[in-house]
PDB file of C-alpha atoms in Angstrom:
ATOM      1  CA  PHE A   1     -29.687  10.756  13.615  1.00  0.00           C
ATOM      2  CA  LYS A   2     -26.829  12.700  15.205  1.00  0.00           C
ATOM      3  CA  ALA A   3     -25.241   9.467  16.360  1.00  0.00           C
ATOM      4  CA  ILE A   4     -25.280   8.029  12.841  1.00  0.00           C
ATOM      5  CA  ALA A   5     -23.788  11.219  11.405  1.00  0.00           C
ATOM      6  CA  MET A   6     -21.056  11.222  14.055  1.00  0.00           C
ATOM      7  CA  GLU A   7     -20.324   7.539  13.405  1.00  0.00           C
ATOM      8  CA  LYS A   8     -20.018   8.238   9.688  1.00  0.00           C
ATOM      9  CA  THR A   9     -17.657  11.130  10.348  1.00  0.00           C
ATOM     10  CA  MET A  10     -15.513   9.075  12.703  1.00  0.00           C
ATOM     11  CA  MET A  11     -15.324   6.165  10.253  1.00  0.00           C
ATOM     12  CA  THR A  12     -14.225   8.572   7.515  1.00  0.00           C
ATOM     13  CA  ILE A  13     -11.505   9.968   9.761  1.00  0.00           C
ATOM     14  CA  VAL A  14     -10.292   6.510  10.809  1.00  0.00           C
ATOM     15  CA  LEU A  15     -10.211   5.194   7.239  1.00  0.00           C
ATOM     16  CA  THR A  16      -8.394   8.310   6.039  1.00  0.00           C
ATOM     17  CA  LEU A  17      -5.772   7.852   8.744  1.00  0.00           C
ATOM     18  CA  LEU A  18      -5.361   4.195   7.784  1.00  0.00           C
ATOM     19  CA  ILE A  19      -4.849   5.103   4.132  1.00  0.00           C
ATOM     20  CA  ILE A  20      -2.307   7.773   5.070  1.00  0.00           C
ATOM     21  CA  MET A  21      -0.468   5.262   7.251  1.00  0.00           C
ATOM     22  CA  ALA A  22      -0.400   2.681   4.430  1.00  0.00           C
ATOM     23  CA  CYS A  23       0.937   5.265   1.964  1.00  0.00           C
ATOM     24  CA  PHE A  24       3.623   6.326   4.424  1.00  0.00           C
ATOM     25  CA  ASN A  25       4.594   2.684   4.958  1.00  0.00           C
ATOM     26  CA  LEU A  26       4.922   2.088   1.214  1.00  0.00           C
ATOM     27  CA  LEU A  27       6.894   5.295   0.731  1.00  0.00           C
ATOM     28  CA  SER A  28       9.283   4.513   3.574  1.00  0.00           C
ATOM     29  CA  SER A  29       9.921   1.013   2.236  1.00  0.00           C
ATOM     30  CA  LEU A  30      10.744   2.475  -1.191  1.00  0.00           C
ATOM     31  CA  VAL A  31      13.116   5.014   0.362  1.00  0.00           C
ATOM     32  CA  MET A  32      14.890   2.235   2.276  1.00  0.00           C
ATOM     33  CA  MET A  33      15.092   0.151  -0.908  1.00  0.00           C
ATOM     34  CA  VAL A  34      16.669   3.014  -2.855  1.00  0.00           C
ATOM     35  CA  ASP A  35      19.102   3.631  -0.008  1.00  0.00           C
ATOM     36  CA  ALA A  36      20.082  -0.039   0.079  1.00  0.00           C
ATOM     37  CA  ARG A  37      20.548  -0.241  -3.697  1.00  0.00           C
ATOM     38  CA  GLN A  38      22.727   2.793  -4.305  1.00  0.00           C
ATOM     39  CA  GLY A  39      25.386   0.581  -5.898  1.00  0.00           C
ATOM     40  CA  GLU A  40      22.989  -0.997  -8.374  1.00  0.00           C
ATOM     41  CA  ILE A  41      21.531   2.405  -9.226  1.00  0.00           C
ATOM     42  CA  ALA A  42      25.032   3.722  -9.918  1.00  0.00           C
ATOM     43  CA  ILE A  43      25.722   0.761 -12.209  1.00  0.00           C
ATOM     44  CA  LEU A  44      22.468   1.358 -14.109  1.00  0.00           C
ATOM     45  CA  ARG A  45      23.265   5.059 -14.459  1.00  0.00           C
ATOM     46  CA  THR A  46      26.768   4.199 -15.716  1.00  0.00           C
ATOM     47  CA  MET A  47      25.257   1.868 -18.302  1.00  0.00           C
ATOM     48  CA  GLY A  48      23.251   4.798 -19.682  1.00  0.00           C
ATOM     49  CA  LEU A  49      19.924   4.666 -17.865  1.00  0.00           C
ATOM     50  CA  SER A  50      18.563   8.143 -17.225  1.00  0.00           C
ATOM     51  CA  LYS A  51      17.545   9.456 -13.812  1.00  0.00           C
ATOM     52  CA  TYR A  52      13.891   9.388 -14.854  1.00  0.00           C
ATOM     53  CA  SER A  53      14.133   5.770 -15.998  1.00  0.00           C
ATOM     54  CA  VAL A  54      15.536   4.752 -12.625  1.00  0.00           C
ATOM     55  CA  MET A  55      12.737   6.689 -10.919  1.00  0.00           C
ATOM     56  CA  ALA A  56      10.142   5.015 -13.156  1.00  0.00           C
ATOM     57  CA  LEU A  57      11.627   1.629 -12.300  1.00  0.00           C
ATOM     58  CA  PHE A  58      11.206   2.194  -8.572  1.00  0.00           C
ATOM     59  CA  MET A  59       7.769   3.789  -9.004  1.00  0.00           C
ATOM     60  CA  THR A  60       6.633   0.739 -10.966  1.00  0.00           C
ATOM     61  CA  GLN A  61       8.001  -1.531  -8.260  1.00  0.00           C
ATOM     62  CA  GLY A  62       6.122   0.499  -5.627  1.00  0.00           C
ATOM     63  CA  CYS A  63       2.875   0.323  -7.603  1.00  0.00           C
ATOM     64  CA  ILE A  64       3.202  -3.429  -8.000  1.00  0.00           C
ATOM     65  CA  ALA A  65       3.857  -3.811  -4.267  1.00  0.00           C
ATOM     66  CA  GLY A  66       0.795  -1.687  -3.497  1.00  0.00           C
ATOM     67  CA  ILE A  67      -1.443  -3.664  -5.845  1.00  0.00           C
ATOM     68  CA  ILE A  68      -0.245  -6.998  -4.457  1.00  0.00           C
ATOM     69  CA  GLY A  69      -0.799  -5.743  -0.905  1.00  0.00           C
ATOM     70  CA  CYS A  70      -4.320  -4.535  -1.694  1.00  0.00           C
ATOM     71  CA  GLN A  71      -5.275  -7.772  -3.407  1.00  0.00           C
ATOM     72  CA  THR A  72      -3.852  -9.872  -0.572  1.00  0.00           C
ATOM     73  CA  ARG A  73      -5.806  -7.853   1.992  1.00  0.00           C
ATOM     74  CA  ARG A  74      -8.969  -8.133  -0.105  1.00  0.00           C
ATOM     75  CA  MET A  75      -8.649 -11.946  -0.271  1.00  0.00           C
ATOM     76  CA  LYS A  76      -8.071 -12.168   3.481  1.00  0.00           C
ATOM     77  CA  GLN A  77     -11.095  -9.985   4.193  1.00  0.00           C
ATOM     78  CA  TYR A  78     -13.247 -12.033   1.841  1.00  0.00           C
ATOM     79  CA  ARG A  79     -12.219 -15.265   3.560  1.00  0.00           C
ATOM     80  CA  HIS A  80     -12.936 -13.670   6.927  1.00  0.00           C
ATOM     81  CA  CYS A  81     -16.416 -12.548   5.801  1.00  0.00           C
ATOM     82  CA  VAL A  82     -17.210 -16.000   4.386  1.00  0.00           C
ATOM     83  CA  HIS A  83     -16.066 -17.563   7.642  1.00  0.00           C
ATOM     84  CA  LEU A  84     -18.274 -15.209   9.662  1.00  0.00           C
ATOM     85  CA  THR A  85     -21.374 -15.927   7.588  1.00  0.00           C
ATOM     86  CA  PHE A  86     -20.882 -19.712   7.711  1.00  0.00           C
ATOM     87  CA  VAL A  87     -22.741 -21.148  10.666  1.00  0.00           C
ATOM     88  CA  PRO A  88     -22.658 -24.947  10.898  1.00  0.00           C
TER      89      PRO A  88
END
């Protein structure tokens, strides 16, 4: 039973590291997007949009990107599992 407990611990560590890596990837892409769109942000701020509204805009965009990425990965994994269980 020690082997099963160690496997469970290792899987938890690996999955945690994968989630951290995915969050860092999403955060870095948002930072690069904000850096690339400084001109558009300045125009929005000049038109009267508050700093928090701009932040909410980018946070919403990040959430949508995360949801689309999760759903895409889920569909790919489902197709892979169906392909593995299909034996002609």
